[in-house]
Short mmCIF file of C-alpha atoms and ligand atoms in Angstrom, two decimals:
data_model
loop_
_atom_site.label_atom_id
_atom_site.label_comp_id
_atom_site.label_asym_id
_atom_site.label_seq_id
_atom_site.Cartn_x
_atom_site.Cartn_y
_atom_site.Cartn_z
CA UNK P 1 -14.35 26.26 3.95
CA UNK P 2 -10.89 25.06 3.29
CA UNK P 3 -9.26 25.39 -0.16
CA UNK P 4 -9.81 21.86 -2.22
CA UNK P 5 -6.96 19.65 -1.56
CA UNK P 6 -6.11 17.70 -5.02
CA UNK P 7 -6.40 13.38 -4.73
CA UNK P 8 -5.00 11.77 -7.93
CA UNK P 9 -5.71 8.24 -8.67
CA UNK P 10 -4.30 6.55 -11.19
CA UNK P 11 -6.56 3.43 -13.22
CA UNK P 12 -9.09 5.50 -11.90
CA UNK P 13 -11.70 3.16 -14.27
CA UNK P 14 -10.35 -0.09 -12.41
CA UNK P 15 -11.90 -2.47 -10.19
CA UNK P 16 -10.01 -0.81 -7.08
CA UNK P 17 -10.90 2.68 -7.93
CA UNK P 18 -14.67 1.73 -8.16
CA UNK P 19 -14.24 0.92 -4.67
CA UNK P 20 -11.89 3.64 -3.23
CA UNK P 21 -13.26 6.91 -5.11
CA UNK P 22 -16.34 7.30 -3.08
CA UNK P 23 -15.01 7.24 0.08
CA UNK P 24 -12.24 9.90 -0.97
CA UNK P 25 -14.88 11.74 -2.14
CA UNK P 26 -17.42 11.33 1.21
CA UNK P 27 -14.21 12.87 3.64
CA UNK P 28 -13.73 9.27 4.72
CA UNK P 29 -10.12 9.60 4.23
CA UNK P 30 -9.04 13.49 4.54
CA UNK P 31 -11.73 14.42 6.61
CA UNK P 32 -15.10 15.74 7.16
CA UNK P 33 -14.04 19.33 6.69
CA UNK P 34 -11.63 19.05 3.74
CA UNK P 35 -13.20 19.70 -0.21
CA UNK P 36 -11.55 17.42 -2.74
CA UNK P 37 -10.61 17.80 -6.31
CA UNK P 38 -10.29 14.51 -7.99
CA UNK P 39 -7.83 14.30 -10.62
CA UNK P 40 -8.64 10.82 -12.20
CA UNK P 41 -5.99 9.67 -14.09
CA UNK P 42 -6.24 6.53 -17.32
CA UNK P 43 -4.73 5.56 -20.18
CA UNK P 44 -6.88 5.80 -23.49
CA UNK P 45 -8.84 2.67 -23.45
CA UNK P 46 -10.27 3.47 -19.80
CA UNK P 47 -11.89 6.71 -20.60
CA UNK P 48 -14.94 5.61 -21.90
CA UNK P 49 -15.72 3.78 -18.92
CA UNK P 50 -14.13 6.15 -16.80
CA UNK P 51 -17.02 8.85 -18.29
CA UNK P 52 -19.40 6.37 -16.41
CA UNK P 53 -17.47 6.90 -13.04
CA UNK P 54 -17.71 10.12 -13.33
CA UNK P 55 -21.22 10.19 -13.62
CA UNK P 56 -21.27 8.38 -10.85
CA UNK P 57 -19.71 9.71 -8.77
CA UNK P 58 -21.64 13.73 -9.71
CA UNK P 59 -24.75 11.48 -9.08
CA UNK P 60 -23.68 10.43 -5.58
CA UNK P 61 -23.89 14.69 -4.96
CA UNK P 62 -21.65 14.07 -2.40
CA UNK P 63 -20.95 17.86 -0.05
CA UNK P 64 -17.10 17.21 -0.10
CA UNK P 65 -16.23 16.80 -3.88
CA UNK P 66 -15.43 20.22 -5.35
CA UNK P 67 -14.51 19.42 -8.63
CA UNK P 68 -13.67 15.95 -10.93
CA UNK P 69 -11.32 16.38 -13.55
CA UNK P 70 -10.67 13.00 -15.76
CA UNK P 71 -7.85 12.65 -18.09
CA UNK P 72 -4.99 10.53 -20.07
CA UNK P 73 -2.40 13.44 -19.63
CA UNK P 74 -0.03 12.82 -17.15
CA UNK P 75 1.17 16.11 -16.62
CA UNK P 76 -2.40 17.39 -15.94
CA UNK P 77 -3.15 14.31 -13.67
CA UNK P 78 -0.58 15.31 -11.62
CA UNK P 79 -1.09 19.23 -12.04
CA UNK P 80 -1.18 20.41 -7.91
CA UNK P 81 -1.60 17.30 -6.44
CA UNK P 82 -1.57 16.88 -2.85
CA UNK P 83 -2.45 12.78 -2.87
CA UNK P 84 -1.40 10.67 -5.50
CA UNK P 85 -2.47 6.88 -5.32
CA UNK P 86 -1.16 5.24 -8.16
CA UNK P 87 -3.49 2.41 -8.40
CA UNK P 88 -2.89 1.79 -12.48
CA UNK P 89 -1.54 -1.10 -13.83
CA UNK P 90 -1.71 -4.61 -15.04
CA UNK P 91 -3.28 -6.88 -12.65
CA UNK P 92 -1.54 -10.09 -11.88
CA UNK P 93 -3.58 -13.44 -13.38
CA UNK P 94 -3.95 -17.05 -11.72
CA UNK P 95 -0.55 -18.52 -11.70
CA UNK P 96 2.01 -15.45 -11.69
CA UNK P 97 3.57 -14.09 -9.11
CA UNK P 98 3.44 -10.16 -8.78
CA UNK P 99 7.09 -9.38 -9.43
CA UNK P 100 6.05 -10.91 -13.36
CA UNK P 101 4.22 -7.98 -13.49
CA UNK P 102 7.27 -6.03 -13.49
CA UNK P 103 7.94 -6.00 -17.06
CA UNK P 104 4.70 -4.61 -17.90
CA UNK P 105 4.07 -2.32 -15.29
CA UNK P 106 7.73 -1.19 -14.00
CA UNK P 107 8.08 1.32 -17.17
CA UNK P 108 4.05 2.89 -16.38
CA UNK P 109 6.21 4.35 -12.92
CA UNK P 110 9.12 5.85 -14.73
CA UNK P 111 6.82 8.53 -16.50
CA UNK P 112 4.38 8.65 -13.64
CA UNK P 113 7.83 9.32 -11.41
CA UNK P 114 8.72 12.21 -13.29
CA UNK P 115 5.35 14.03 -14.15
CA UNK P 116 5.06 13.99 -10.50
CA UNK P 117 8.25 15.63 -9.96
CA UNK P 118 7.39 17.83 -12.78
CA UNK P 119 3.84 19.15 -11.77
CA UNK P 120 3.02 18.00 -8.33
CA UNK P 121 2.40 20.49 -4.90
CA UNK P 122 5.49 20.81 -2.97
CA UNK P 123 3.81 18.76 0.19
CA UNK P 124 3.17 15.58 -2.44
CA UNK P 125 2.83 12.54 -0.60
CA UNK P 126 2.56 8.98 -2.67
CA UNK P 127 0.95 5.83 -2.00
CA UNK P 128 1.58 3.04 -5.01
CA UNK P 129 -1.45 -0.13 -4.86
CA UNK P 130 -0.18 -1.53 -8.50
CA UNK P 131 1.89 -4.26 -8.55
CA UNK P 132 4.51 -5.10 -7.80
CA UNK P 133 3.69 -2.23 -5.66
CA UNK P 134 7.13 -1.99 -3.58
CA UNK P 135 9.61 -1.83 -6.38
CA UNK P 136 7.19 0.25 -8.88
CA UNK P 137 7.39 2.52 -5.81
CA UNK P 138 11.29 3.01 -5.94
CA UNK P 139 10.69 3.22 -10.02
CA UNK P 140 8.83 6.25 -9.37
CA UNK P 141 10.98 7.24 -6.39
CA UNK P 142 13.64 7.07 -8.32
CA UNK P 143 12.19 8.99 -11.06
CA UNK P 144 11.34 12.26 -9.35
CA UNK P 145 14.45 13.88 -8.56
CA UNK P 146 13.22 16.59 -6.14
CA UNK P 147 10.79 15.22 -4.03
CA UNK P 148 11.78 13.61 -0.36
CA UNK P 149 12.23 10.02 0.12
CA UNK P 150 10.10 10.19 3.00
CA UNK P 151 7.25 11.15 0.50
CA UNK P 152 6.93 7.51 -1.12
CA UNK P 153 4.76 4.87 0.00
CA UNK P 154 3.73 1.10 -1.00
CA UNK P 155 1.33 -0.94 0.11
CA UNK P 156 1.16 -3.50 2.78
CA UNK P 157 -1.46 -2.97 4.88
CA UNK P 158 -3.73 -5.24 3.71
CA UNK P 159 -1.25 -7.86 4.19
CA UNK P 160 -1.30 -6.50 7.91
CA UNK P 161 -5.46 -6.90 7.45
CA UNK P 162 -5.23 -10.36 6.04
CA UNK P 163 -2.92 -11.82 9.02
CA UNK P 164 -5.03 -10.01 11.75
CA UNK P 165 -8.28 -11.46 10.34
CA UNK P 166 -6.23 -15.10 10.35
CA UNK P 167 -5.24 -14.52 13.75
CA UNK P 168 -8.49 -13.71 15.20
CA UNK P 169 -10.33 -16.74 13.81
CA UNK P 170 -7.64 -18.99 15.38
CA UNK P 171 -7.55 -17.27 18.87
CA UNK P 172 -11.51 -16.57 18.55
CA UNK P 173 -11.02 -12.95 19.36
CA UNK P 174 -12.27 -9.93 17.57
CA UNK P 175 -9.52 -8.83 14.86
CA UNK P 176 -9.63 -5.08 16.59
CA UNK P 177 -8.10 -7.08 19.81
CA UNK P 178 -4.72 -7.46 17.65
CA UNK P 179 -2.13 -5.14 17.57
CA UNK P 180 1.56 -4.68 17.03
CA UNK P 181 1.34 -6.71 13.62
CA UNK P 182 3.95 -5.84 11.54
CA UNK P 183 4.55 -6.72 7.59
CA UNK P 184 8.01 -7.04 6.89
CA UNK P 185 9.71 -6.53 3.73
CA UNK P 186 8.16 -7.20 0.05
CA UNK P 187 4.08 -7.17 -0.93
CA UNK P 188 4.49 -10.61 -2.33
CA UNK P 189 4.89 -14.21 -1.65
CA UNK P 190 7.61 -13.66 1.20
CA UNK P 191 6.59 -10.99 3.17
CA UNK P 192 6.73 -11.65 6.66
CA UNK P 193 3.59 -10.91 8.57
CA UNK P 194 5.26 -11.01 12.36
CA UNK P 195 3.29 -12.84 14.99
CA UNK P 196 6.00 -12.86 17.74
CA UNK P 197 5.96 -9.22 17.98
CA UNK P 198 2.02 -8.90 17.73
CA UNK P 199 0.21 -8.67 20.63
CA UNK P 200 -3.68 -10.24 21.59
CA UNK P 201 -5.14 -8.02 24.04
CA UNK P 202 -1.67 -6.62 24.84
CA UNK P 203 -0.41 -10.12 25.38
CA UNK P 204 1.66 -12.68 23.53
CA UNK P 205 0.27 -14.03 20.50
CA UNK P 206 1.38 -17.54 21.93
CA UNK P 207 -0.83 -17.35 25.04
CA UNK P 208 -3.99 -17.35 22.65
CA UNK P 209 -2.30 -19.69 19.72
CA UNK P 210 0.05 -22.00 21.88
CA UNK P 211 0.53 -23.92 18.42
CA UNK P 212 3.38 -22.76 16.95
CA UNK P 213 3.68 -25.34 13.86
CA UNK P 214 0.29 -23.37 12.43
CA UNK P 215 1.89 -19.81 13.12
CA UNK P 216 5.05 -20.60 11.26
CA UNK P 217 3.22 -22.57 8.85
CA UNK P 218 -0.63 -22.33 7.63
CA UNK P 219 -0.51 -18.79 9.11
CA UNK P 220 2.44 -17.04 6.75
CA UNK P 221 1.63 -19.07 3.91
CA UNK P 222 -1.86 -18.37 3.87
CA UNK P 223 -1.53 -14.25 4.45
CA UNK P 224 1.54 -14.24 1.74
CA UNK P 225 -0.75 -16.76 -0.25
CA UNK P 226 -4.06 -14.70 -0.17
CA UNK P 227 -3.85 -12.47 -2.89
CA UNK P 228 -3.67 -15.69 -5.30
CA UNK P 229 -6.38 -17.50 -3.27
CA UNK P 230 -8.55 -14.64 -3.94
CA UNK P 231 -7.98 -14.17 -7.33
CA UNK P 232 -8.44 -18.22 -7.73
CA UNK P 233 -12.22 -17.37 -6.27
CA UNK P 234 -12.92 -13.97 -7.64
CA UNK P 235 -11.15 -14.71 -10.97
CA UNK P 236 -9.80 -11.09 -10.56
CA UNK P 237 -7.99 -9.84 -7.92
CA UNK P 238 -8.92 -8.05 -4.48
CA UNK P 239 -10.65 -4.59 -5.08
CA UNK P 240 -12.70 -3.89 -1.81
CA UNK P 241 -10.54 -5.15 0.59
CA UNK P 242 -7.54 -3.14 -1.22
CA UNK P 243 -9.64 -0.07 -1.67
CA UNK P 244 -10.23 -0.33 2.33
CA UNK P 245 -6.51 -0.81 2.91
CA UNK P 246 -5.55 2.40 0.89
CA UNK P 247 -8.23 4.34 2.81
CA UNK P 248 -6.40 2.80 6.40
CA UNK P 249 -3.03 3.31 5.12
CA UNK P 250 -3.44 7.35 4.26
CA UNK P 251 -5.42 7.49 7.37
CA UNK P 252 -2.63 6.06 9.78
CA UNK P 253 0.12 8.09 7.91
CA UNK P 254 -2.21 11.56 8.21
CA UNK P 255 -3.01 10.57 12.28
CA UNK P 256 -0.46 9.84 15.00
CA UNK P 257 -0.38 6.13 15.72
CA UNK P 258 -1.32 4.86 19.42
CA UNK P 259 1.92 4.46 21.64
CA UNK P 260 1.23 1.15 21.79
CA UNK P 261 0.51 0.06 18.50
CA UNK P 262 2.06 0.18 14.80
CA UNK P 263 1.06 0.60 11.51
CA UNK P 264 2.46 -1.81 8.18
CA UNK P 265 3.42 -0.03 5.15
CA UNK P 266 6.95 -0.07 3.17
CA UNK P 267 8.85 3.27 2.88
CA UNK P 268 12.43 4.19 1.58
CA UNK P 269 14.44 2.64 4.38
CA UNK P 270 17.22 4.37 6.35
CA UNK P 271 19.04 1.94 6.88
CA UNK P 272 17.02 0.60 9.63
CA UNK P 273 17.59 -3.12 10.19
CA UNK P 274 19.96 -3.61 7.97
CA UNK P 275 18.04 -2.45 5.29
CA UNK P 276 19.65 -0.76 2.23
CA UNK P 277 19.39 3.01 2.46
CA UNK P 278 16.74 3.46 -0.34
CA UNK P 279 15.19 0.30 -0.47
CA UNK P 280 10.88 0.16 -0.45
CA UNK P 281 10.51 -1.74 2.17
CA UNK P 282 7.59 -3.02 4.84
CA UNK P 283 8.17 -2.08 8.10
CA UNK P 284 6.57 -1.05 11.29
CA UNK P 285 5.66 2.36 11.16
CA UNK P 286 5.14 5.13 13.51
CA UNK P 287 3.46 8.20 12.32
CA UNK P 288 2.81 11.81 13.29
CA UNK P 289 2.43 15.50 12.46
CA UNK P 290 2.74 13.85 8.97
CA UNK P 291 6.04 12.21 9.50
CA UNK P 292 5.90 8.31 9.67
CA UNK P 293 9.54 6.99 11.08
CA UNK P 294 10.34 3.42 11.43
CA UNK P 295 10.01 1.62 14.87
CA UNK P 296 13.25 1.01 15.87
CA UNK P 297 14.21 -2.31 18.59
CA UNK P 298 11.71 -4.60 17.28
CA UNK P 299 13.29 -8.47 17.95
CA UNK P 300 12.78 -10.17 14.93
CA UNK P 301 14.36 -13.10 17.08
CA UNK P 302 15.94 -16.24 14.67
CA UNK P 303 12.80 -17.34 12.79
CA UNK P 304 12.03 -13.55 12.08
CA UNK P 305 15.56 -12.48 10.80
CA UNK P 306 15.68 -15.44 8.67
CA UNK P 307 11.77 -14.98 6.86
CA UNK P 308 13.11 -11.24 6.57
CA UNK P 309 16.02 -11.46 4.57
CA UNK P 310 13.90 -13.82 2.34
CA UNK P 311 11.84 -11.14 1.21
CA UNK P 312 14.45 -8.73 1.16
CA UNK P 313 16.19 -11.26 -1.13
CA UNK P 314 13.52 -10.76 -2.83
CA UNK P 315 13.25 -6.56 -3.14
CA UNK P 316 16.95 -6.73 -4.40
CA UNK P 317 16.43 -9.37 -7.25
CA UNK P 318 13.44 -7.38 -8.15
CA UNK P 319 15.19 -4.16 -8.01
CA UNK P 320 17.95 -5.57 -10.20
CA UNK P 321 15.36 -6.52 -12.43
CA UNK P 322 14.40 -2.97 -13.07
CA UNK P 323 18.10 -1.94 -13.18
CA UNK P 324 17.48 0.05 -16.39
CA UNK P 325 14.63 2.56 -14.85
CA UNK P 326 16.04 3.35 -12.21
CA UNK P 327 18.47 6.39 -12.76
CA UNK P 328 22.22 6.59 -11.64
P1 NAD M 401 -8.00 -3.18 -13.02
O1 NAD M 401 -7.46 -3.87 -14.22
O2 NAD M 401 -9.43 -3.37 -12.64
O3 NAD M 401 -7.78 -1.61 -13.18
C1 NAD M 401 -6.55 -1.08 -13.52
C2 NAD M 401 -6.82 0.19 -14.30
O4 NAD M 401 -5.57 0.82 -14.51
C3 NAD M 401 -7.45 -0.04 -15.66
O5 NAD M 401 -8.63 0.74 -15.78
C4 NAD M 401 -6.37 0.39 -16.65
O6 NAD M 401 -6.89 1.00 -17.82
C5 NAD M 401 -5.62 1.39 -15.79
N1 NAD M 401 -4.23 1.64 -16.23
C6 NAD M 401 -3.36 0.78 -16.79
N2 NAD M 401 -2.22 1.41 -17.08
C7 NAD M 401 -2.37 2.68 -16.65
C8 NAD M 401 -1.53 3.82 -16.70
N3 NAD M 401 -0.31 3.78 -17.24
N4 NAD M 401 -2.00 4.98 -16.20
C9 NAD M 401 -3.24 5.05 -15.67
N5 NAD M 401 -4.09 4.01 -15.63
C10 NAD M 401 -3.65 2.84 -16.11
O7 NAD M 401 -7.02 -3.55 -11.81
P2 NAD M 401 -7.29 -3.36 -10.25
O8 NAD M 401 -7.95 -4.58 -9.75
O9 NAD M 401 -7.88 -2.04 -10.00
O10 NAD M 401 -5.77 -3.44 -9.71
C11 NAD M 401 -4.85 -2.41 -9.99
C12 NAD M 401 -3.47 -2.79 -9.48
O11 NAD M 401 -3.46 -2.89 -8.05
C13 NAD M 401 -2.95 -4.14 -9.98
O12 NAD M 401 -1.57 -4.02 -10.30
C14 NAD M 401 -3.13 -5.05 -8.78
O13 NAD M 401 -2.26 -6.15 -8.82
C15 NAD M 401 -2.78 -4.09 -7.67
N6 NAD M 401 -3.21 -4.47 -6.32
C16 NAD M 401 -2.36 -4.21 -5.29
C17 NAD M 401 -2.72 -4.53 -4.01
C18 NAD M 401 -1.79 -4.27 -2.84
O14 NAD M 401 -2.08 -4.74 -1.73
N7 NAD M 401 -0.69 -3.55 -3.00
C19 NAD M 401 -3.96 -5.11 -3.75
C20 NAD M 401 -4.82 -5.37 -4.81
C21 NAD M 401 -4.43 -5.05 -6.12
C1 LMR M 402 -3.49 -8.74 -3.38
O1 LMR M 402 -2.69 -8.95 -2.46
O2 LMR M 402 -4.68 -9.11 -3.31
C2 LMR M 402 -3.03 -7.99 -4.59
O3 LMR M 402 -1.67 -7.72 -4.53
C3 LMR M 402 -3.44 -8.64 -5.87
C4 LMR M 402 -2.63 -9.87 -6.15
O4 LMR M 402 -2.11 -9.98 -7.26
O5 LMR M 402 -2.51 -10.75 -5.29
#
């Protein structure tokens, strides 16, 4: 049996946590052969209820999970870990946008950014879910002098989710017949889910959706729009479908990624398209052997250069927002 490899998540009593834990702790995510210690990770308040996940989750018995350690101490939550998704943090309501989040959840990444630094295994990779997630990633980053850029990850792959599932229910094809679908830029209102690069059945988006007024309209507006729709329905925002994502996202980045595909998630640029050295941005990603680069060549054409630097408009104002976490 292999040693226990130690998962952190953070807001480990949350709505997104209910969702994810189980499937870390079934191998879904780090494999069938691989023993996990769960270091669960809450503030106060949550550790009531987080006593009740932990039942849970003994109760499930599941062969994989070695151990489950709870706590509200960062530097124990972080003690060893392999995995950290940092999942805690405010939620956004009807009506705000995620970057007003910022205020209230920017500082929770400074101290999470340095306890990781502080206590984490040497091979400590990062995946932040809260919100705003890009620019609480380069908080963090920022924060943990020490460890690689190439370590830090935020999420936007179920923004790449969303605008395959759109996609398929216009061209009446199966969503698994879509590839190449990149996210560009910020998780938020102006990301840039790129249909003229994505491919149906290794063809041309535009030979299955000829109408291009929907794909530059209805079709961004609705993936950058979803979050809020679902949250108008739900009355809280997506758990399932952003537990799922998180599980897809560590997947990709552990596995090498078809030749002829791509996988969406934002990670300290390097300088790649313009993009400032540093910057958490959503890209197309390439991974292998544990090393995700960014594709390079991708023709973003007019449209796609101009949605771009919209949301990387956005990253900077959002960044300069945060100007006082983020160390010199
Ligand atoms: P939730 O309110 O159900 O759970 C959040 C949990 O985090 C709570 O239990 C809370 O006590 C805990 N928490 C708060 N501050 C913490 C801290 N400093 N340390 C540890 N735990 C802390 O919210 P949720 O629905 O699970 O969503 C969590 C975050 O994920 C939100 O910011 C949400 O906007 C974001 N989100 C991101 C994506 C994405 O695609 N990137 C998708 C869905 C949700
Ligand atoms: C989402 O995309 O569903 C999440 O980021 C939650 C939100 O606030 O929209």
């Amino acid at each position: 049996m292999k040693s226990p490899l130690v998962v952190t998540v953070t807001g480990a009593a949350g709505q997104i946590a209910y969702s994810l834990l189980p499937r870390i702790a079934s191998g879904e995510v780090f494999g069938e052969d691989q023993p996990i210690l769960l270091r669960l990770l809450e503030i106060e308040p949550g550790m009531k209820s987080l006593e009740g996940v932990v039942m849970e989750l003994n109760d499930c018995a599941f062969p994989l999970l070695d151990s489950i350690e709870a706590t509200s101490n960062l530097n124990n939550g972080f003690d060893g870990t392999n995995w950290a998704l940092l999942v805690g943090s405010v939620p956004r309501k009807a009506g705000m946008e995620r970057k007003d989040l910022l205020g209230i959840n920017g500082k929770i990444f400074v101290g999470q950014g340095e306890a990781i630094a502080r206590n984490a295994a040497e091979d400590i990779n990062v995946l932040v879910v809260g919100n705003p997630c890009n620019t609480n990633c380069l908080i963090a980053m920022k924060n943990a002098p020490g460890i690689p850029q190439s370590r830090w990850h935020a999420m936007t792959r179920l923004d790449e989710n969303r605008a395959k599932s759109a996609l398929a229910q216009k061209a009446g094809c199966h969503s698994r017949d879509i590839t190449r679908l990149a996210i560009w830029g910020n998780h938020s209102s102006t990301l840039y889910p790129d249909f003229e690069n994505a491919l149906i059945n290794s063809d041309p988006v535009s030979k299955y959706i000829p109408d291009r007024a929907w794909l530059e309209g209805d079709f961004i507006k609705d993936v950058q729009q979803r979050g809020a729709a679902i949250i108008g329905a739900r009355g809280l925002s997506s758990a399932k479908s952003a537990a799922h994502a998180a599980i897809e996202t560590v997947r990709s980045l552990r596995a090498t990624t078809p030749a002829d595909d791509w996988h969406s998630v934002a990670i300290a640029s390097d300088g790649s398209y313009g993009v400032e050295e540093g910057l958490i941005c959503s890209f197309p990603i390439r991974s292998s052997g544990g090393i995700s680069t960014i594709v390079q060549d991708v023709d973003l054409g007019e449209f796609g250069k101009i949605k771009f630097q919209a949301t990387l408009n956005e990253l900077l104002e959002e960044r300069a927002m945060v100007a006082e976490l983020l160390p010199k």
